[in-house]
Short mmCIF file of C-alpha atoms and ligand atoms in Angstrom, two decimals:
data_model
loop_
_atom_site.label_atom_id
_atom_site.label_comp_id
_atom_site.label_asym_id
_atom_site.label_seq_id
_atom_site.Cartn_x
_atom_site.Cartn_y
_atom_site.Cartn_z
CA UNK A 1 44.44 85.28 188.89
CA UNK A 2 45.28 84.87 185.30
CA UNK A 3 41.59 86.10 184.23
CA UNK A 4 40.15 89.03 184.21
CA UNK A 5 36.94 87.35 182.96
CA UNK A 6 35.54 84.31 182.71
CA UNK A 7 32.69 83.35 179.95
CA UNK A 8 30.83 80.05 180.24
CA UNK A 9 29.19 79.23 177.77
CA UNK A 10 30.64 79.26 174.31
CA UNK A 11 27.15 80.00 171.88
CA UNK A 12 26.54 83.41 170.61
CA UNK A 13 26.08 85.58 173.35
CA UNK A 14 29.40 83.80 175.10
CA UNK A 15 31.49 84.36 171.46
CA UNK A 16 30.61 87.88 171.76
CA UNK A 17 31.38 88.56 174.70
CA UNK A 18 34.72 86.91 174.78
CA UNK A 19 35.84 88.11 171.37
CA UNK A 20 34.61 91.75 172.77
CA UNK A 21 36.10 91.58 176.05
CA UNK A 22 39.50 90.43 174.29
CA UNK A 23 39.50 92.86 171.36
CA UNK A 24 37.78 95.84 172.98
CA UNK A 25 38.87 95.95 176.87
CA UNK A 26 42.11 93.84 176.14
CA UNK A 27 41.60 91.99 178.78
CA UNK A 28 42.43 88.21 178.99
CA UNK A 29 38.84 85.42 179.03
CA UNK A 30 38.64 81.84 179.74
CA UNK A 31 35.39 80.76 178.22
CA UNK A 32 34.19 77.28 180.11
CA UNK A 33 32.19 75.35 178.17
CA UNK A 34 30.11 72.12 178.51
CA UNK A 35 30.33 70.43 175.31
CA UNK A 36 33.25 69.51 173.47
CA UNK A 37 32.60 72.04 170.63
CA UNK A 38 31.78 76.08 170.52
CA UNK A 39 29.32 77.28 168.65
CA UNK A 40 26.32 76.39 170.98
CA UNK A 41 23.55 75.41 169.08
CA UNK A 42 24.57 76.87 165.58
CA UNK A 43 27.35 74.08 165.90
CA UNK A 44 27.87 72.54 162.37
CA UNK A 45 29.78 69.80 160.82
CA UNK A 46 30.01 68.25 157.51
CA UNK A 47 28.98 64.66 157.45
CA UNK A 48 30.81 61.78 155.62
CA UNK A 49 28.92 63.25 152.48
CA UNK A 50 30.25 66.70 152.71
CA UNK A 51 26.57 67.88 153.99
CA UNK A 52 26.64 70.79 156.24
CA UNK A 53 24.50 69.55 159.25
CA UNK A 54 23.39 71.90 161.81
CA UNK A 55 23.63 69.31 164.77
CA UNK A 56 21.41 71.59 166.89
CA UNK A 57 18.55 71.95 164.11
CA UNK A 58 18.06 74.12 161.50
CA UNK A 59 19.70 77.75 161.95
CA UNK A 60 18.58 80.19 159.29
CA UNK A 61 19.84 83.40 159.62
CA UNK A 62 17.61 86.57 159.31
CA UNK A 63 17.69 89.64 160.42
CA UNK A 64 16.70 94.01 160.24
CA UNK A 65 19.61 94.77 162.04
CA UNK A 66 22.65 96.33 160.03
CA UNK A 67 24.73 96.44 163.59
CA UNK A 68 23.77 93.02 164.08
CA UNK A 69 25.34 91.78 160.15
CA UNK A 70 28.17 94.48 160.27
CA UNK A 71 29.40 92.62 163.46
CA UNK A 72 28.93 89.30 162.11
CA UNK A 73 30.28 89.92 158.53
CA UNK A 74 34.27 90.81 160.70
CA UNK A 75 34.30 87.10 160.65
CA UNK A 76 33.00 85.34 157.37
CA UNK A 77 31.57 85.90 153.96
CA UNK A 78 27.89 85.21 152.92
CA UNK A 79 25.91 82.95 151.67
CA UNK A 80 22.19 84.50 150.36
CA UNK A 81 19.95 82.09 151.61
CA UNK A 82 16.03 82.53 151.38
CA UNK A 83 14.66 79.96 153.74
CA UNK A 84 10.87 78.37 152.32
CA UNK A 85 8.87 75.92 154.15
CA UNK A 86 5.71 73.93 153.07
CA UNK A 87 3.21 72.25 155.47
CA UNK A 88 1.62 68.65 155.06
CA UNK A 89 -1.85 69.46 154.65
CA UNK A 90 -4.74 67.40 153.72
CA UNK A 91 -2.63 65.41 151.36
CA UNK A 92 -0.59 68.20 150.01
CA UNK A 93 2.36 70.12 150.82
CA UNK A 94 1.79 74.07 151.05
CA UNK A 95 4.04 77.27 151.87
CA UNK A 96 3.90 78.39 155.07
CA UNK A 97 3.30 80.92 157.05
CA UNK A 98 -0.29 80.21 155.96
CA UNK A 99 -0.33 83.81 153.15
CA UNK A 100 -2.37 84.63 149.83
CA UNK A 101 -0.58 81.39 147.87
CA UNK A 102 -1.62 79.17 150.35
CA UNK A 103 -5.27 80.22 150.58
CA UNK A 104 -5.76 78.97 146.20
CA UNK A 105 -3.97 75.95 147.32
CA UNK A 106 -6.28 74.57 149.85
CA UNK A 107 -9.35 76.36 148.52
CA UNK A 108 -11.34 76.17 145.46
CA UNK A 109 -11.26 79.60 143.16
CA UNK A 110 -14.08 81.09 144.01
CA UNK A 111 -14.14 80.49 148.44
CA UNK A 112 -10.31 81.62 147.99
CA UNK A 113 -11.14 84.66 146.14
CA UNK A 114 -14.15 85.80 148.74
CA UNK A 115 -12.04 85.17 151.62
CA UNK A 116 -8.88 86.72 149.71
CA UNK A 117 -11.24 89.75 149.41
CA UNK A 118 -12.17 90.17 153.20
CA UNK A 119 -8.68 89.69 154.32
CA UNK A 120 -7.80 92.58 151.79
CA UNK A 121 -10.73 94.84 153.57
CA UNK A 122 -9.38 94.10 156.58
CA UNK A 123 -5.53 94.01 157.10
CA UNK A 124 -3.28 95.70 154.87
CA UNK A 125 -1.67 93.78 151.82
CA UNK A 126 1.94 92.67 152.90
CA UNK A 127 1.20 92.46 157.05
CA UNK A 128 1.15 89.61 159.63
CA UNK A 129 -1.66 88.58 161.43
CA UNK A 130 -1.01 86.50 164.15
CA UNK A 131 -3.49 83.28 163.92
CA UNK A 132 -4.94 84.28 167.80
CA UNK A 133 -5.17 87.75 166.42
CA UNK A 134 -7.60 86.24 163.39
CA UNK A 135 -9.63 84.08 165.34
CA UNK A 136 -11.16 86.68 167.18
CA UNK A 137 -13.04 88.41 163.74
CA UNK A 138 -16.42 88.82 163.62
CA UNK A 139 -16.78 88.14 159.97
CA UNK A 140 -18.02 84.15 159.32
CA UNK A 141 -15.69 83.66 156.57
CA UNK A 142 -12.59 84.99 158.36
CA UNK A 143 -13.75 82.71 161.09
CA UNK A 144 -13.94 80.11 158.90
CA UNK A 145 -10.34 80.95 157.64
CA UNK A 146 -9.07 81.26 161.37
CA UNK A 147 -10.36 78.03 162.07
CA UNK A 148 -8.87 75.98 159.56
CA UNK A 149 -5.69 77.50 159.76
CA UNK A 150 -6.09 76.83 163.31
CA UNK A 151 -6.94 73.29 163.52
CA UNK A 152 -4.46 72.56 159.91
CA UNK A 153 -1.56 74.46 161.20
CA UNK A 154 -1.00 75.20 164.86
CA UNK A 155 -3.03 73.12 167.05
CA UNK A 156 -1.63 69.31 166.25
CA UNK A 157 2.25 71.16 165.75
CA UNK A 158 1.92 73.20 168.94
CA UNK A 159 0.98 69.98 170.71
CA UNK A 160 3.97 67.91 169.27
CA UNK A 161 6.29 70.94 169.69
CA UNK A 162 5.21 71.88 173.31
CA UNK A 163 2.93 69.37 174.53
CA UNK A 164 0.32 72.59 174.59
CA UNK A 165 -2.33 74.36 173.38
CA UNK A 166 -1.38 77.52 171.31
CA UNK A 167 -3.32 79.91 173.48
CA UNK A 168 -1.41 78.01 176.52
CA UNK A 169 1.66 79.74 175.50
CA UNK A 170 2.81 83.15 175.06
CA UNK A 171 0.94 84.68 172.42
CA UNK A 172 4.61 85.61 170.77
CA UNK A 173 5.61 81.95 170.01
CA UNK A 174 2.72 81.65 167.60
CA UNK A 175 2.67 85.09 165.96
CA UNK A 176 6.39 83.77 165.17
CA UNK A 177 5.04 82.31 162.48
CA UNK A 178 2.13 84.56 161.41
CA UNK A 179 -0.98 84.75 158.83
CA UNK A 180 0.47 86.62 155.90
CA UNK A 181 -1.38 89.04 154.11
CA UNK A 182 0.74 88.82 150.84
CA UNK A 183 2.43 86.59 148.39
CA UNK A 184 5.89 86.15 149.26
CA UNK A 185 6.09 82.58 150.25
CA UNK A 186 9.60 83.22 152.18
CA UNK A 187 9.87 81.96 155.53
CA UNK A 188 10.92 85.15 156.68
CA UNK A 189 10.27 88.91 155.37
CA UNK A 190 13.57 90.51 156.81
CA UNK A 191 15.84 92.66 154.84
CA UNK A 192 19.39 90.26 155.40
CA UNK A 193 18.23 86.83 154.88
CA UNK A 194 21.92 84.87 154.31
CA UNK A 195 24.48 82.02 155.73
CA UNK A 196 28.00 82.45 156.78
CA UNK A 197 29.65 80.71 153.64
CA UNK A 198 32.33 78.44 155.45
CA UNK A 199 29.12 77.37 158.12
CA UNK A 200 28.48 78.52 161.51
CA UNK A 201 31.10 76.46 163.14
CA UNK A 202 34.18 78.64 161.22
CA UNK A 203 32.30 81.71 162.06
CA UNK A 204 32.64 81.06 165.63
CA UNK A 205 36.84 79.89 165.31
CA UNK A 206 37.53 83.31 163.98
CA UNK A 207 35.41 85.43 166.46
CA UNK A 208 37.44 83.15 169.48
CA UNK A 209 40.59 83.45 167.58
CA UNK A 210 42.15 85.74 169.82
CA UNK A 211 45.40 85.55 172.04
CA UNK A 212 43.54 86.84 174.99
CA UNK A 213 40.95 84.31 174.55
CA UNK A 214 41.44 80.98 175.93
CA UNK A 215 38.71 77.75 175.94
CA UNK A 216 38.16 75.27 178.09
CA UNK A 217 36.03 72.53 176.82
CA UNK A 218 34.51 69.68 178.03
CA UNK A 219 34.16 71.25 181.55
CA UNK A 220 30.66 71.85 183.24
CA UNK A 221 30.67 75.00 184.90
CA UNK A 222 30.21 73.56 188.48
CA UNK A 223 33.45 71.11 187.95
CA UNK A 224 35.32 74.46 188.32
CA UNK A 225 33.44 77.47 189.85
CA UNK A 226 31.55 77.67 192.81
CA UNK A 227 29.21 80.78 193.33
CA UNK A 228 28.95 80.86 197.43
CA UNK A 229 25.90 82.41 199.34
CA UNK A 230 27.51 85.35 200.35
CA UNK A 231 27.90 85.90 196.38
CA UNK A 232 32.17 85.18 196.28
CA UNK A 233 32.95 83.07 193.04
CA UNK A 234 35.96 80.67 193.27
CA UNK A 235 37.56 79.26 190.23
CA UNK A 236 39.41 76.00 191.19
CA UNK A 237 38.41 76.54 195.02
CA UNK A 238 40.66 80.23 194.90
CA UNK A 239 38.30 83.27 195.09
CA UNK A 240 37.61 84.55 191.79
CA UNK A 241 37.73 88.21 191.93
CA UNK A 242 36.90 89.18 187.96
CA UNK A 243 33.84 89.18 186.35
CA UNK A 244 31.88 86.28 185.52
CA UNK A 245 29.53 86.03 182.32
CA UNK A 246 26.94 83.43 182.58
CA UNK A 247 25.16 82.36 179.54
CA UNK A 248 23.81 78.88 180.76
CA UNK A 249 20.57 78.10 182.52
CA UNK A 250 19.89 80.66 185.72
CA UNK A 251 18.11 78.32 187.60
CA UNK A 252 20.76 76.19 187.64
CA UNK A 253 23.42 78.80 188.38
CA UNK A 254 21.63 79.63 191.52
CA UNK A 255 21.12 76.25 192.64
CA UNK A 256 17.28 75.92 191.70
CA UNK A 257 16.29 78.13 194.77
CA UNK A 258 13.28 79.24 193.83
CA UNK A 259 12.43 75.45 191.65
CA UNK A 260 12.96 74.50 187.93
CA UNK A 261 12.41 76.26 184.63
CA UNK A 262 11.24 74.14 182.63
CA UNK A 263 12.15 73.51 178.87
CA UNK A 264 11.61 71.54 175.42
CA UNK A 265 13.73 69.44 174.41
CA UNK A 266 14.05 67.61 170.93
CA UNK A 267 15.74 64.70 169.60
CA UNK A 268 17.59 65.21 166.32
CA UNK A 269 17.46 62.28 164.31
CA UNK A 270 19.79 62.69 161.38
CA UNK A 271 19.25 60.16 158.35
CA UNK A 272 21.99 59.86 155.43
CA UNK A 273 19.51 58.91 152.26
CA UNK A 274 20.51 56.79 149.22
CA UNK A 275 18.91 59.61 146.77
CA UNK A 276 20.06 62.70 145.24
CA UNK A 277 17.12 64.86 146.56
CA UNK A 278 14.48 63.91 149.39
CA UNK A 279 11.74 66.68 149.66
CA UNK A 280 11.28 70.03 147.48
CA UNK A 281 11.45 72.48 150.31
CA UNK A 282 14.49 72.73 152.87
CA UNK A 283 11.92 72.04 155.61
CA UNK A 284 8.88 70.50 155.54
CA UNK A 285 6.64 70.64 158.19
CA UNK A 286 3.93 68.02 159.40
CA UNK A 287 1.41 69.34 161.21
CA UNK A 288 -1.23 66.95 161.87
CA UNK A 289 1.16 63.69 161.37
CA UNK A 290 3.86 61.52 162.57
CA UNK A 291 5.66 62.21 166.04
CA UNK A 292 8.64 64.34 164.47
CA UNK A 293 7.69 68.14 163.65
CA UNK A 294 9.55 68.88 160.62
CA UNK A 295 11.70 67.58 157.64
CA UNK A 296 14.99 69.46 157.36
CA UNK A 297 16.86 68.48 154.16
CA UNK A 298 20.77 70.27 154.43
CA UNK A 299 21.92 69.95 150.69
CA UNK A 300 18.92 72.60 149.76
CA UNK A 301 20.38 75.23 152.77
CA UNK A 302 24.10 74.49 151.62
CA UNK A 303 24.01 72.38 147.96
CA UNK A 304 26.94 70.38 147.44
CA UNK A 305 27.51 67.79 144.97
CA UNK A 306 26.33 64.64 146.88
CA UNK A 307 24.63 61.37 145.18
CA UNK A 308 23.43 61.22 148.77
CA UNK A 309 21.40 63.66 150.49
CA UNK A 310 20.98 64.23 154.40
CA UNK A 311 17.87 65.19 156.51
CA UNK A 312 16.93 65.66 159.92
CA UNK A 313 13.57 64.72 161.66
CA UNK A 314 12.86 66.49 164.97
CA UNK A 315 11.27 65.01 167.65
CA UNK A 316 10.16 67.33 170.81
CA UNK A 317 10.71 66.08 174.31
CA UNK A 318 9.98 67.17 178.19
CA UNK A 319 13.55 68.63 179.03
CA UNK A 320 14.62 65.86 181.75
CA UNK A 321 17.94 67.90 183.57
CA UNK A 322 21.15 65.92 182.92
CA UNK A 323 19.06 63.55 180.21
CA UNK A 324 19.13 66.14 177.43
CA UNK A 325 19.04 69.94 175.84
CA UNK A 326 17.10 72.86 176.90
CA UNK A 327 16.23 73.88 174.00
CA UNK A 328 13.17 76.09 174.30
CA UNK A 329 12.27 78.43 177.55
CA UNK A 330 8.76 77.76 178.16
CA UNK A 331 6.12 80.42 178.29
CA UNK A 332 3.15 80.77 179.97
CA UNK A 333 2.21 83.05 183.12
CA UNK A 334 3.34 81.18 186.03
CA UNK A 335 6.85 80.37 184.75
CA UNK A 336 7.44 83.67 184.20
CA UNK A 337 6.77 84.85 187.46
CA UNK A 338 9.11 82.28 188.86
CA UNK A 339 12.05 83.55 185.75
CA UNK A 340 11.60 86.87 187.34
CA UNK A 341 12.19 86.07 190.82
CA UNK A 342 15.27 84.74 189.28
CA UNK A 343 16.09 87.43 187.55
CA UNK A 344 14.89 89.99 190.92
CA UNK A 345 17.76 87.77 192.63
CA UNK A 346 20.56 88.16 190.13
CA UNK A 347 20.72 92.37 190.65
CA UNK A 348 22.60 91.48 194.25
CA UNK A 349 25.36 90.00 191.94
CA UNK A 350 27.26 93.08 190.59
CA UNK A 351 30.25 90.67 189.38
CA UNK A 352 28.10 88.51 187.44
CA UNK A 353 26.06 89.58 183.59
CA UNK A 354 23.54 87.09 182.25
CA UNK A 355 23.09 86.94 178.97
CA UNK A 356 21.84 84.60 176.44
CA UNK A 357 18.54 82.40 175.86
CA UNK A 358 18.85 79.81 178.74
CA UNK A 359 20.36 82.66 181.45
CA UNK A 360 17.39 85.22 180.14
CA UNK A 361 14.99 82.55 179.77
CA UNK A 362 14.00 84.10 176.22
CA UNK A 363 12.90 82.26 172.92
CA UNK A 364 15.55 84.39 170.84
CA UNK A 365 16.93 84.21 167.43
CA UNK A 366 20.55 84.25 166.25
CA UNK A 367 20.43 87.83 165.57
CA UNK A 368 18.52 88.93 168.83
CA UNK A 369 21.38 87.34 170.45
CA UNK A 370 24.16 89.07 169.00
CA UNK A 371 22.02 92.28 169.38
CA UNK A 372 21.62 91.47 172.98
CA UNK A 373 25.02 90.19 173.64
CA UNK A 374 26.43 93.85 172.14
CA UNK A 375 24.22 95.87 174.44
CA UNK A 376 25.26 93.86 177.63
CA UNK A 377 28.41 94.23 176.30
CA UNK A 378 28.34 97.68 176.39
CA UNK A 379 26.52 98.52 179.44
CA UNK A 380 29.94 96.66 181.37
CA UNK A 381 32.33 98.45 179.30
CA UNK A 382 30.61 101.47 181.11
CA UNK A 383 30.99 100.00 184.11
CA UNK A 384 34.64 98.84 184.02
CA UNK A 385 34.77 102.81 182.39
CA UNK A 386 36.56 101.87 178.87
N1 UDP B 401 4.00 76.50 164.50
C1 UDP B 401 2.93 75.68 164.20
N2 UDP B 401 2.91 75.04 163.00
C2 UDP B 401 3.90 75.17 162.08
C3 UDP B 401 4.99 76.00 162.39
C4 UDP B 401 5.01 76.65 163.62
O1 UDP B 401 2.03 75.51 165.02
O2 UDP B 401 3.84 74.54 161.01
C5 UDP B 401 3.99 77.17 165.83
C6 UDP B 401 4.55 76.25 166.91
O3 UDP B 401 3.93 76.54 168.14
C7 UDP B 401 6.02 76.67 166.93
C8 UDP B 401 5.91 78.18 166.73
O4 UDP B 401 4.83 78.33 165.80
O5 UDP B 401 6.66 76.34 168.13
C9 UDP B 401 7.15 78.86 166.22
O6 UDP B 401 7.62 78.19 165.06
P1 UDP B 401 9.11 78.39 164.48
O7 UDP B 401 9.16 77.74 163.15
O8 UDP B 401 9.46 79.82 164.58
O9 UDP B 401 9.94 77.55 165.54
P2 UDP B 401 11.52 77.22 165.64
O10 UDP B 401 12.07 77.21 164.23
O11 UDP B 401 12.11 78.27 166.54
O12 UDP B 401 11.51 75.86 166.27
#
């Protein structure tokens, strides 16, 4: 066989793994993938306007991790990018995460400086609370607080974005975007907060461009590999003795044995507007109206000189297989336990590494990918004992 590996799957944790197996074990990768573009869902591509859309939704970068940037910086140049968003409530557009700013906005002086004061007598200045942490104070005004960030913020959203209640979920997916004890009205708090310059889509050419890497697009996985009972892969019916990488869903990869896992989906629906500017934040979110969940304008992530501007309303959907993306893993108790039988099944498969959101049913970010992908990455470099 030609391949040592084979990668399907050609998003982050596929890119790093092919550009590692290529540069680091020198060992020649096919990478399979679905679509007729790499890149997975950071895919971007200017529009007739020059506006850098992010086809998949809106992909900020952010990150701690120095490994995680050092890695990513061998294949562009950045962009610093602090990513704001403001919330449509009760008439007016505030920052969120819900922090100190927020609390004069929707308040009167005096009710924002009590509660200001409790919050400061209780948390730390500069902390998160998650709002299913807050609800549970004791003190009436917190409660208060808790509540109407509650009802303003999460519940109505939550509902559009996952067709649940918050305290459905895992309590993680809400504490993504916390209570804020502070005043910085950034999106996120991390230390690297930035864009690759030349867009996602360029960042992912020169991490594949490698001669031991070679793509297939266009191709499902099950056009061309077969994973048999007994564990043998074939690649174009001949027995496929390498190692396979799977980054694409696991249920599907083991033929649904043990049912579903269920996702979100969301419709992007990209508008080209007749204006120079369309909203004051990159995103704005609407919590308690309309069926989309956000506002994404592109020209305030990557300006450009435009008489036109572009923006993208999201619209969540059930995940219908073969109708649309898996976007989100969905959390709550019972699909876990299902995941993990999964998972429980996948250790017989020594020839096979899952990695990625859909084949580790996790709700990652970019850079938890990259810092997942590396690990994996390593822990079969042990293996093949490089
Ligand atoms: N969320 C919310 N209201 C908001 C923003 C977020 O209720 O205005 C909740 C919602 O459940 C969402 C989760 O917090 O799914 C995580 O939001 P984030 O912006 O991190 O989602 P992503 O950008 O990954 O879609």
């Amino acid at each position: 066989m030609f391949f040592d590996y084979i990668v399907v799957g050609a998003g982050i944790s596929g890119a790093v793994f092919a550009h590692k197996i290529a540069t680091q074990l020198n060992k020649k990768v096919l990478i399979i993938e679905k679509r007729n573009h790499i890149g997975g869902n950071c895919y971007d591509k200017k529009d007739e306007n020059n506006i850098l859309r992010h086809i998949y939704g809106p992909h900020l970068f952010h990150t701690n991790n120095k490994t995680v940037v050092d890695f990513l910086s061998q294949f562009t140049s950045w962009s610093i990018y602090n990513h704001e968003v403001l919330a449509y409530i009760d008439g007016a557009m505030v920052p969120i995460p819900f922090n100190l700013n927020t609390l004069y906005k929707v308040f009167s002086p005096e009710l924002a400086s009590r509660i200001e004061k409790k919050l400061l007598e209780q948390y730390a200045y500069n902390t998160k609370i998650p709002i299913l942490e807050l609800k549970k104070s004791n003190d009436k005004d917190l409660q208060f607080l808790a509540d109407f960030i509650y009802e303003k913020i999460f519940v109505n959203y939550t509902a559009k974005q996952w067709g649940m209640k918050p305290e459905e979920l895992d309590s993680a997916v809400t504490a993504r975007v916390p209570v804020f004890i502070g005043r910085d009205n950034r999106y996120f708090n991390d230390t690297y907060q930035m864009l690759p310059e030349e867009g996602y889509t360029a960042l992912f050419n020169k991490m594949l461009d490698h001669p031991n890497i070679k793509q297939m697009l266009n191709t499902d996985f099950g056009e061309v590999m077969r994973l048999d009972d007994a564990g043998k892969l074939f690649f174009l019916d001949q027995p496929f003795e390498g190692h396979l990488v799977y980054t694409g869903q696991i249920d599907e990869l083991f033929g649904y044995k043990f049912g579903e896992l269920p996702y979100r989906s969301v419709r992007m629906a990209f508008e080209s507007v007749d204006a120079e500017f369309y909203q004051t934040a990159a995103t704005e979110n609407y919590p308690n109206s309309y069926d989309f969940t956000r506002i994404t304008e592109f020209k305030r992530i990557h300006p450009v000189n435009s008489s036109k501007t572009t923006i993208l309303k999201e619209y969540p959907q059930p995940y219908v297989r073969g109708q649309n993306t898996p976007y989100y893993p969905i959390f709550t108790q019972a699909i876990q336990e299902r995941y993990n039988q999964y998972q429980a099944h996948a250790k017989n498969f020594k020839n096979i590494t899952l990695v990625g959101r859909l084949a580790e049913y996790k709700y990652y970010d970019m850079d938890d990918m990259v810092e997942s992908a590396l690990e994996k990455f390593e822990t079969l470099q042990k293996s093949v004992g490089k």
